[in-house]
Coordinates of C-alpha atoms in Angstrom, one line a residue:
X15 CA 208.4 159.7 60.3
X16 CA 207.8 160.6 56.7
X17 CA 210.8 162.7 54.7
X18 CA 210.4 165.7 53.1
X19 CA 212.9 167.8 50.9
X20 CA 212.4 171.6 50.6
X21 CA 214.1 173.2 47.8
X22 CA 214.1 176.5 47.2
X23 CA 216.4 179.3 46.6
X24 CA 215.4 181.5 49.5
X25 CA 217.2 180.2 52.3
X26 CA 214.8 181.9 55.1
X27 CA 212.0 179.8 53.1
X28 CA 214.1 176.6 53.8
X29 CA 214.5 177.3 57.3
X30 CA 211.5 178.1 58.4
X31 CA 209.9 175.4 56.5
X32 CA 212.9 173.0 57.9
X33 CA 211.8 174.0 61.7
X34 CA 208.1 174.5 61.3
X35 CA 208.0 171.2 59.4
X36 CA 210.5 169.3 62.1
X37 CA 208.4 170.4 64.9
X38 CA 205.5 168.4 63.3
X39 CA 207.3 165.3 63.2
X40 CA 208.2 165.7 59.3
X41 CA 212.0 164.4 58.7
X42 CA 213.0 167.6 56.5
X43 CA 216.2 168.1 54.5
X44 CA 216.6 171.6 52.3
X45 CA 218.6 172.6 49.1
X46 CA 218.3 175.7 47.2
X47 CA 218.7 174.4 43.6
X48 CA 217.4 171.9 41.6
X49 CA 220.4 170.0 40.4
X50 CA 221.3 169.1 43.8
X51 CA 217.4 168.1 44.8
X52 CA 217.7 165.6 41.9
X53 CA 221.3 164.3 43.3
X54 CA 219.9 163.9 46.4
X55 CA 216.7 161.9 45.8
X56 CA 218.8 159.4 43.8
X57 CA 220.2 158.7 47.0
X58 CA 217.4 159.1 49.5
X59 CA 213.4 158.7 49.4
X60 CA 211.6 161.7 50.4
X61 CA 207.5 160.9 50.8
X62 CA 206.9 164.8 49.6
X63 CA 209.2 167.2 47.5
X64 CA 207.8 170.9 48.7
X65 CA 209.6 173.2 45.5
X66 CA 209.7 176.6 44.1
X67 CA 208.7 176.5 40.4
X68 CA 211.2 178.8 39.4
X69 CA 214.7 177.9 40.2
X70 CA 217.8 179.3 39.6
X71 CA 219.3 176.2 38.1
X72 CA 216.7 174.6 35.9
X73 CA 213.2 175.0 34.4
X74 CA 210.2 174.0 36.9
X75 CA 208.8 171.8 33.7
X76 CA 212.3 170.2 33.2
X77 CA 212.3 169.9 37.2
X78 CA 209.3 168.1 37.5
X79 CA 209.9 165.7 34.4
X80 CA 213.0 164.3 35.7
X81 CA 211.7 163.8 39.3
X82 CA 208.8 161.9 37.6
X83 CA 211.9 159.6 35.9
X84 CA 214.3 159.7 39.6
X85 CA 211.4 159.8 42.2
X86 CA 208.3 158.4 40.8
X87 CA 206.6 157.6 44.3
X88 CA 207.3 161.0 45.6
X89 CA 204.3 163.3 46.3
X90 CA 205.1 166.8 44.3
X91 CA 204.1 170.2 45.8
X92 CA 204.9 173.4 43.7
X93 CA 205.0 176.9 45.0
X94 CA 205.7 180.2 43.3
X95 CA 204.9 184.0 44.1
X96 CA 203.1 184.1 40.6
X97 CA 200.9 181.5 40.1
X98 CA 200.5 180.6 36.4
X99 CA 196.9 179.0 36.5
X100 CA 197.5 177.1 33.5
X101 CA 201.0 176.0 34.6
X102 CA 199.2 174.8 37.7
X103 CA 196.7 173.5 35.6
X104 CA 198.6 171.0 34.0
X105 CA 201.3 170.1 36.0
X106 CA 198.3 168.9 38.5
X107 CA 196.8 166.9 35.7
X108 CA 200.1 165.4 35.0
X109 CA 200.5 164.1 38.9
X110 CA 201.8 167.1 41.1
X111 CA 199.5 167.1 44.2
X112 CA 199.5 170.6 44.8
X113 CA 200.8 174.1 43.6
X114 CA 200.5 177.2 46.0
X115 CA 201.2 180.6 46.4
X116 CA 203.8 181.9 48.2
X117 CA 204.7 183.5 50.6
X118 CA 203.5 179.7 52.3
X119 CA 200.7 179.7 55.7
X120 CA 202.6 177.5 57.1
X121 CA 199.4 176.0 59.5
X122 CA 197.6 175.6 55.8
X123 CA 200.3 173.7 54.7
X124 CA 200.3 171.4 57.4
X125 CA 196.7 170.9 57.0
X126 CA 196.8 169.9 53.3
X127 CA 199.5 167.4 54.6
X128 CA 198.0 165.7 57.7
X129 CA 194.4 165.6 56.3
X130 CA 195.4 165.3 52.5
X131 CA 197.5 162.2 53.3
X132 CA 195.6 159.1 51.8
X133 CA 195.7 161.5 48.6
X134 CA 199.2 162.0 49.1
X135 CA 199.6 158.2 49.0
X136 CA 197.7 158.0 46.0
X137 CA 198.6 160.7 43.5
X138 CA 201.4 158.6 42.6
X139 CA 198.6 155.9 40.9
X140 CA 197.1 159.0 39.5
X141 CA 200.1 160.8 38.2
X142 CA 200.8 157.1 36.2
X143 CA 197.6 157.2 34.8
X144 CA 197.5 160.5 33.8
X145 CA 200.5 160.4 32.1
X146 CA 200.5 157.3 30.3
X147 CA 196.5 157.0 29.7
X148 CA 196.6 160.4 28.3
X149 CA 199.4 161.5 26.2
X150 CA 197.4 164.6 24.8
X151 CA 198.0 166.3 27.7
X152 CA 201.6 167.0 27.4
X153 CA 202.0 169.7 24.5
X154 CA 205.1 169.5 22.8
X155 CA 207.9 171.8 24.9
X156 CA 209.2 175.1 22.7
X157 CA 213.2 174.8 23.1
X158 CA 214.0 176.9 25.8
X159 CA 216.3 179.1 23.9
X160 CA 216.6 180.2 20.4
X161 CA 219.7 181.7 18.6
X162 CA 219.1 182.0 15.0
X163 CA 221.0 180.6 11.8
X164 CA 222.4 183.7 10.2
X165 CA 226.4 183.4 10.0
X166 CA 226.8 185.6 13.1
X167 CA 224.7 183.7 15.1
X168 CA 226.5 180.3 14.0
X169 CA 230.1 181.8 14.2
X170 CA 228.5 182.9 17.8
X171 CA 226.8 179.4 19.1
X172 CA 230.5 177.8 17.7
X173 CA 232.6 179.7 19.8
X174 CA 230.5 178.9 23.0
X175 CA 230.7 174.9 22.1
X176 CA 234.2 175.4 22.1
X177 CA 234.8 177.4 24.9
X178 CA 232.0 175.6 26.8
X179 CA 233.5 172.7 26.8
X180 CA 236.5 174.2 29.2
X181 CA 237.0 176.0 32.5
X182 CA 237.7 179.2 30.7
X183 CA 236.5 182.7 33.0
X184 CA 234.1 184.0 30.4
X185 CA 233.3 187.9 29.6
X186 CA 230.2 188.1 27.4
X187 CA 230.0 191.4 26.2
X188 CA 226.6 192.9 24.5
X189 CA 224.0 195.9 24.4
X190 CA 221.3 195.4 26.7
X191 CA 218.5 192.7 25.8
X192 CA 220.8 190.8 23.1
X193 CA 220.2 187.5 25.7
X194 CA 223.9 187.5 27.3
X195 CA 222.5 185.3 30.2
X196 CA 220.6 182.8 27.6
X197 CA 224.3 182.2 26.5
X198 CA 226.0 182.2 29.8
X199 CA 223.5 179.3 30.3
X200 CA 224.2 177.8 27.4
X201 CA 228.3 177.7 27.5
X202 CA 226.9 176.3 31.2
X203 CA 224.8 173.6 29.7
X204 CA 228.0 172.6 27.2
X205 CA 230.6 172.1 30.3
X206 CA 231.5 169.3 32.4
X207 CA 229.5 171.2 35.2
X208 CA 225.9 171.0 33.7
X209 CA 224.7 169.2 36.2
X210 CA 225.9 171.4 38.9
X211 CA 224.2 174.8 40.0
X212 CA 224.1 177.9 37.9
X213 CA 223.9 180.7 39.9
X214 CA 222.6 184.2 38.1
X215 CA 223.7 187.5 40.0
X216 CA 222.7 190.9 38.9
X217 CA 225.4 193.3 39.9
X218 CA 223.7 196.0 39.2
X219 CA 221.3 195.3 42.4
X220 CA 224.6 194.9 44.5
X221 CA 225.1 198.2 46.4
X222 CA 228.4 198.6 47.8
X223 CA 227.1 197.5 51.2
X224 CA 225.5 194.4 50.8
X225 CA 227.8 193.0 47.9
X226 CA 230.2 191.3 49.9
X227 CA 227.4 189.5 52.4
X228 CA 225.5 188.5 49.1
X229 CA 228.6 186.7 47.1
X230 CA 230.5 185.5 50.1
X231 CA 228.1 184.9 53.1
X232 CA 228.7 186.8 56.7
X233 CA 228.8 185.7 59.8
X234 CA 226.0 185.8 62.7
X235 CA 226.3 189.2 64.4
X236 CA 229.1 190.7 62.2
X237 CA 227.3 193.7 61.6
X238 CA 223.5 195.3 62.4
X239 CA 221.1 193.0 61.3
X240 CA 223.0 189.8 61.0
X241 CA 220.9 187.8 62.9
X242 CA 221.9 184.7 61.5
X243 CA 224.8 183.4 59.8
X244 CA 224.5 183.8 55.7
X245 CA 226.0 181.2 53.0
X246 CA 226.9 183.5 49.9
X247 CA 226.2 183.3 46.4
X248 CA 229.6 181.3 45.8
X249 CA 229.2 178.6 47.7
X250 CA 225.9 177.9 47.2
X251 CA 226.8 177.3 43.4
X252 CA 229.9 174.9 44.5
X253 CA 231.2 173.0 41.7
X254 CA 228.9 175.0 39.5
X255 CA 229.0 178.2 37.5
X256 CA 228.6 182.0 39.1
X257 CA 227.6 184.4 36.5
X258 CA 227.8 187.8 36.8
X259 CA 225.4 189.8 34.8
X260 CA 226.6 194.2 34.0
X261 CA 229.3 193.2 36.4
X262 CA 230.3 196.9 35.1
X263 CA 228.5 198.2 38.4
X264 CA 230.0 196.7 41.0
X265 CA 232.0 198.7 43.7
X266 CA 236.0 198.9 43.0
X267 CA 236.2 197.6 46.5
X268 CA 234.2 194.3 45.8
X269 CA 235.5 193.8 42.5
X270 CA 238.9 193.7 44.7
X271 CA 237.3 191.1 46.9
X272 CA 236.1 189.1 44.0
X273 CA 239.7 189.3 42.3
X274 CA 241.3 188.2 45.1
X275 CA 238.5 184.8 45.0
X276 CA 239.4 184.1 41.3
X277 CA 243.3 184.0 42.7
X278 CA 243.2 182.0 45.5
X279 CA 240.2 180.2 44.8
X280 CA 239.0 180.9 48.4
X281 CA 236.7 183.0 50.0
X282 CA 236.1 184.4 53.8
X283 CA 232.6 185.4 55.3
X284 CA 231.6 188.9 56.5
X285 CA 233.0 188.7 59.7
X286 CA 234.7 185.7 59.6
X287 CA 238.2 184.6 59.8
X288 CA 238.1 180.6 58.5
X289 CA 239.0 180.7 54.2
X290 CA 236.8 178.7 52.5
X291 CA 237.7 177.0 49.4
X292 CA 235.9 177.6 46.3
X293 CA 234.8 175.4 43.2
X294 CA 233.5 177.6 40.7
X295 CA 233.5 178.8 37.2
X296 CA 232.9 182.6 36.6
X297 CA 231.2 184.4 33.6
X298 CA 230.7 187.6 33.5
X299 CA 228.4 190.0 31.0
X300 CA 228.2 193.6 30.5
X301 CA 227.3 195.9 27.8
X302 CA 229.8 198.3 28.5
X303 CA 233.8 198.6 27.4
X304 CA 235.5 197.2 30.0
X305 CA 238.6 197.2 28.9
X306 CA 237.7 200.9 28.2
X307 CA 236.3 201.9 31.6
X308 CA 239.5 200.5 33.4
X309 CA 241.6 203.0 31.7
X310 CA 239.4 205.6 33.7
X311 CA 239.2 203.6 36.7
X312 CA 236.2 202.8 36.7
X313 CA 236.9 199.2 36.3
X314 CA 239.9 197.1 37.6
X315 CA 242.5 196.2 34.8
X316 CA 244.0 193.6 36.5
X317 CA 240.2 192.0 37.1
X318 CA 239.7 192.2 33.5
X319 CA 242.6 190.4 32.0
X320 CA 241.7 187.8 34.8
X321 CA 238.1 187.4 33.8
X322 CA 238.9 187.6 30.0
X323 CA 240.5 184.3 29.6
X324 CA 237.8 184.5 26.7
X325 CA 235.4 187.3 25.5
X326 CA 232.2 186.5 23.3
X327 CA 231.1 189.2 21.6
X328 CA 226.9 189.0 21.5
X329 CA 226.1 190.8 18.0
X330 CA 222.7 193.4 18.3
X331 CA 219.7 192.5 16.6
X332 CA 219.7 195.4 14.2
X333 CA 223.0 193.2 12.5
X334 CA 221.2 190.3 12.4
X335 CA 218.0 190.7 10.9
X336 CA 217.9 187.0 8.7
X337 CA 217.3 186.0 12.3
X338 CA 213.8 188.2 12.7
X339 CA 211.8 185.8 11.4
X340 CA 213.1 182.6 14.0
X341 CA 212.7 185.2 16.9
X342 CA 209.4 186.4 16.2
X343 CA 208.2 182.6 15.6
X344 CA 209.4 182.0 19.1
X345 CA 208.1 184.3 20.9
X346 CA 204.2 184.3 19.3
X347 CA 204.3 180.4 19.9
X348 CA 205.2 181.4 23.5
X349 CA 202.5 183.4 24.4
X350 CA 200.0 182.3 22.2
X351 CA 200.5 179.1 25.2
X352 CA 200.6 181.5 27.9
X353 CA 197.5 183.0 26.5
X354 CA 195.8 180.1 25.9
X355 CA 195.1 181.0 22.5
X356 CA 195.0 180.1 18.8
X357 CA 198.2 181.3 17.0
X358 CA 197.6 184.7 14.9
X359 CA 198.7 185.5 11.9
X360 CA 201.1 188.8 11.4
X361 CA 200.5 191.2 8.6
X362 CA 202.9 191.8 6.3
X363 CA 202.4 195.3 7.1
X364 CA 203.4 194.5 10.5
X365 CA 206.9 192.6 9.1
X366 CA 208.0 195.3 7.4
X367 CA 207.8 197.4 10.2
X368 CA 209.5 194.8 12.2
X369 CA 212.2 194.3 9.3
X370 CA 212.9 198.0 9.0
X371 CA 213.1 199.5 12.8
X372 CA 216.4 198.9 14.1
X373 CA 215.2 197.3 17.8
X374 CA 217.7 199.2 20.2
X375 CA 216.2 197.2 22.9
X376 CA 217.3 193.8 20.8
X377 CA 215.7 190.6 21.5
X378 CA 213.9 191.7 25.1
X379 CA 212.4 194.8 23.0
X380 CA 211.7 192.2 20.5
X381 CA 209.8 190.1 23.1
X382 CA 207.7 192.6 24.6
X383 CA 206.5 193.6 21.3
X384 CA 205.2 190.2 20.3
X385 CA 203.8 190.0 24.0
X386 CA 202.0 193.2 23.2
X387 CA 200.5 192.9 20.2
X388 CA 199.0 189.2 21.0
X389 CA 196.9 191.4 23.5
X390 CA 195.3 193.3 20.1
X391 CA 194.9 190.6 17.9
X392 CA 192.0 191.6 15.0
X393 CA 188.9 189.5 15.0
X394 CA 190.0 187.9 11.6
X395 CA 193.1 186.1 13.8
X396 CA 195.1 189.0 12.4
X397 CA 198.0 191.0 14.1
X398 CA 197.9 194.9 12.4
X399 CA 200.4 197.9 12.7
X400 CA 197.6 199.3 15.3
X401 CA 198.9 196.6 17.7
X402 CA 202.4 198.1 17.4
X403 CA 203.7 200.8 19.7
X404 CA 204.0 204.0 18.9
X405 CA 207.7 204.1 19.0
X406 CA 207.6 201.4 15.8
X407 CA 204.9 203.0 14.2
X408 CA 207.1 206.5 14.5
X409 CA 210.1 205.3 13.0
X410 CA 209.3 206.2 9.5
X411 CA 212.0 208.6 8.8
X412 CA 214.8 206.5 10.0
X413 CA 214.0 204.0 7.4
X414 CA 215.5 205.9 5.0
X415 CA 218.7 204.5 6.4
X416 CA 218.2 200.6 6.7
X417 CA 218.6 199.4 3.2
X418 CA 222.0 198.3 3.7
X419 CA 224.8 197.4 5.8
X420 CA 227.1 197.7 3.5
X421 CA 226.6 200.9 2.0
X422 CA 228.7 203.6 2.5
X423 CA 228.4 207.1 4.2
X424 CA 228.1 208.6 0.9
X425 CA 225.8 205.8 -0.7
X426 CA 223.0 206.8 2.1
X427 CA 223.1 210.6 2.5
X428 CA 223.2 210.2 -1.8
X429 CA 220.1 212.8 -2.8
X430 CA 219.9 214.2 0.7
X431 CA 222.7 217.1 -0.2
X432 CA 225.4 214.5 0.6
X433 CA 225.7 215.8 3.7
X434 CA 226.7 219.2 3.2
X435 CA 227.0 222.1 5.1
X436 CA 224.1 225.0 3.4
X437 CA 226.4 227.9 4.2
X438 CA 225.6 231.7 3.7
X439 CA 228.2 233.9 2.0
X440 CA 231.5 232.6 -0.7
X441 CA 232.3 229.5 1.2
X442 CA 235.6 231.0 2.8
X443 CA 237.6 228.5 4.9
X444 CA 237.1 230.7 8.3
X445 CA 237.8 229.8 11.7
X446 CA 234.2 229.3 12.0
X447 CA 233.3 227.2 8.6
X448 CA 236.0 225.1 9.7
X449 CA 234.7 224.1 13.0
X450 CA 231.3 223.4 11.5
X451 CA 232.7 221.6 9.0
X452 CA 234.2 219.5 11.8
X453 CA 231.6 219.0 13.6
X454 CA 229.1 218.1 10.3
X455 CA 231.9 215.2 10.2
X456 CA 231.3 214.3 13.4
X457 CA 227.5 214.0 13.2
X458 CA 227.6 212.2 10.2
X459 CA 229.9 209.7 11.9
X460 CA 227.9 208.9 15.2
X461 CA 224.8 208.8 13.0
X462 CA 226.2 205.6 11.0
X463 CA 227.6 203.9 14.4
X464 CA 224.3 203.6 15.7
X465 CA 222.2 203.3 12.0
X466 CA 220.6 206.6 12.1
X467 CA 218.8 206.6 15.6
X468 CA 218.3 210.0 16.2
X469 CA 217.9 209.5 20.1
X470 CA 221.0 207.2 20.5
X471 CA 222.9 209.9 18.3
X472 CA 222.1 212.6 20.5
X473 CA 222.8 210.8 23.8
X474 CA 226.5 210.0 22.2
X475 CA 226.9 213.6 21.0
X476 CA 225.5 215.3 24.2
X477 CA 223.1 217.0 22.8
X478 CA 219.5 217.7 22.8
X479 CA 217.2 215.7 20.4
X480 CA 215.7 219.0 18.7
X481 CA 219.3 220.6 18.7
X482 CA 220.4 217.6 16.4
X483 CA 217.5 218.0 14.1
X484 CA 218.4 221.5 14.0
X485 CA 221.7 220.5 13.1
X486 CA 220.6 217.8 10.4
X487 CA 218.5 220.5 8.8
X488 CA 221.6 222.9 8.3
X489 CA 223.4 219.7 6.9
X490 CA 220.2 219.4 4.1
X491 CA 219.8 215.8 5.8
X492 CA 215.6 215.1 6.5
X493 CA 214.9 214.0 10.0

């Protein structure tokens, strides 16, 4: 009876792989990350490894490198919901037998099994020969993450070697798209748990109702619709690392549930009554205050001081700009191989754009950009502002405001009326001048917190977008 291993982090796909396969006469065992597939075929020899390409532990490339090192004579069949043709391409040419879509036909599956067999038995010679005939074929891997060299990025990537290397809870704190999940991976990848699971959760998809099924599992027919019994997000990543991504937006209720975890270091199903002991370590991301948003209850103090054991603050793009260049470097390699294409060259029109807008989406909005504009590269190999988006290409005015980080309030508004008020009549020190001289204050503040964006200014000050040009104009500030 030949042994197969399933790993994929759908258990439903594990199951009814496991009992479609075992009906067959297939010996099947199931994980649903890739750490513990590679702990298990050290141990046992499975004739076929059926796996999802993207795992939540570890890279499918990475995957199927050190399976080529643990399992050699193993038969290799990917699967993914997006099939990357070129990723298919060549991890076929480099000895996988197989990559399919999903979701799986489980009768085609068994058919490339049963009358794919003597091939089955052979990719292994073919995988060797591929590999070592043919070294051309495997281009040289981008790192998987890239942090940048300018002092906040060091003083950054230092404080997660040193906190990685502990059991420290973790709060990683960040505006949206600064990469706070590339660094919970990371202080991950520097602890004594690398090689366990690392288990990514978005809160924010976590409604009040199913939160509690997701982290801790529930029990067969505890409520409608619980057909089968559930193993939650926490002990699937046993002996691993949980993180918690905008953990902000979880329910009061579950962040009491998950308090009580950290404490006791157990957990109990939906429905169940047996406490299960948990091995875990938690960080946790958000780009709000949290410390903030538990003084209006809309966090739990006492789940913050437990989490905080130590908080890495993740600095915005906009205040690191020496790191641009790195970023942007990455990212055109990246999908210049996705694309299958000769790497362009960027104008310097296009850098000074890129230098000068103050990227509120950070490193995501970065991404997509690059991603973008690889789609409009120039017949001379050349990337031009016409490939930029019109939010970029609109910015102009707010350039006014980037030259410095270190210039004062005064230093910027210098020419632009210094920020005055253009009052009618002597300049008395009425009720009403007084309240407009406040609130000029008050603009000019917000406007340097976020650099000058006009949009993020007028969210802050509750305000509408024309109302605060209106505003600026009365100030003698251009907009």
């Amino acid at each position: 009876m030949k042994k197969v291993l399933v790993v994929d982090n759908q258990m439903s796909t594990c199951e009814l792989l496991s009992k479609f396969l075992s009906s067959n006469n297939y010996d099947v065992d199931t994980t649903a990350f890739g750490q513990n597939a590679l702990n298990l075929i050290q141990n046992t020899f499975y004739d076929i490894l059926i796996c999802d390409y993207r795992l939540p532990d570890i890279d499918g490339e990475e995957f199927f490198e050190k399976i080529l090192k643990t399992s050699p004579d193993s038969a290799v069949i990917f699967m993914s919901r997006e099939v990357n043709l070129r990723n298919a391409v060549d991890l076929i040419r480099r000895g996988a037998y197989n990559y399919l879509a999903k979701p799986l036909n489980p009768d085609e599956l068994l058919e490339i099994l049963k009358e794919g067999r003597p091939d089955i038995e052979t990719a292994v010679s073919t995988r060797r020969k591929s590999v070592s005939s043919n070294e051309t074929l495997e281009r040289p891997r981008q790192p998987e993450f890239v942090f940048g060299k300018s002092d906040k990025a060091v003083d950054m990537i230092n404080q997660v070697k040193r906190v990685g290397a502990t059991n420290y809870t973790v709060i990683i704190e960040g505006e949206t798209g600064t990469g706070k999940e590339s660094l919970a991976r990371l202080i991950h990848n520097e602890s004594p748990r690398r090689h366990m699971p690392f288990v990514a959760i978005d809160c924010g998809s976590l409604s009040k109702e199913i939160a509690g099924s997701e982290l801790f599992g529930h029990e067969k027919g505890s409520f409608t619709g619980a057909v089968t019994q559930k193993t939650g997000f926490f002990e699937l990543a046993k002996g691993g690392t949980v993180f918690l991504d905008e953990i902000a937006n979880l329910s009061l209720e579950t962040q009491m549930a998950l308090l009580r975890a950290l404490q006791e270091k157990v957990i109990r199903k939906i429905g169940g009554i047996k406490e299960i002991p948990i091995d875990v370590r938690i960080i946790a991301a958000t780009n709000e205050d949290l410390l903030m948003k538990s003084e209006t209850s809309g966090f739990r103090e006492d789940l913050f001081f437990r989490l905080s054991e130590f908080v890495l603050m993740v600095p915005a793009l906009r205040e690191r700009k020496a790191d641009l260049p790195m970023f942007i470097d990455f990212f055109l390699e990246n999908t210049c191989i996705e694309l299958d294409r000769s790497r362009p060259i960027i104008s310097q029109e296009v850098l000074d754009y890129f230098h000068q807008y103050p990227w509120p989406g950070n490193i995501r909005e970065l991404k997509n950009v690059i991603r973008r504009a690889c789609l409009f590269i120039s017949e001379d190999n050349f990337i031009y502002k016409d490939a930029l988006p019109a939010r970029i290409l609109q910015y102009e005015y707010d350039n006014y405001y980037e030259d410095s980080e270190n210039d004062s309030m005064e230093e910027v508004l210098n020419g632009y009326g210094g920020g005055e008020l253009v009052l009618n009549g002597n300049g008395s020190k009425d009720l009403k001048t007084t309240a407009l001289h406040a609130e000029s204050k008050r603009i000019l503040e917000v406007l340097q917190k976020v650099h000058f964006n006009k949009t993020k200014a007028a969210e802050i000050l509750n305000i509408h977008r024309k109302t605060l040009y209106t505003k600026l104009k009365l100030m003698n500030i251009p907009y």
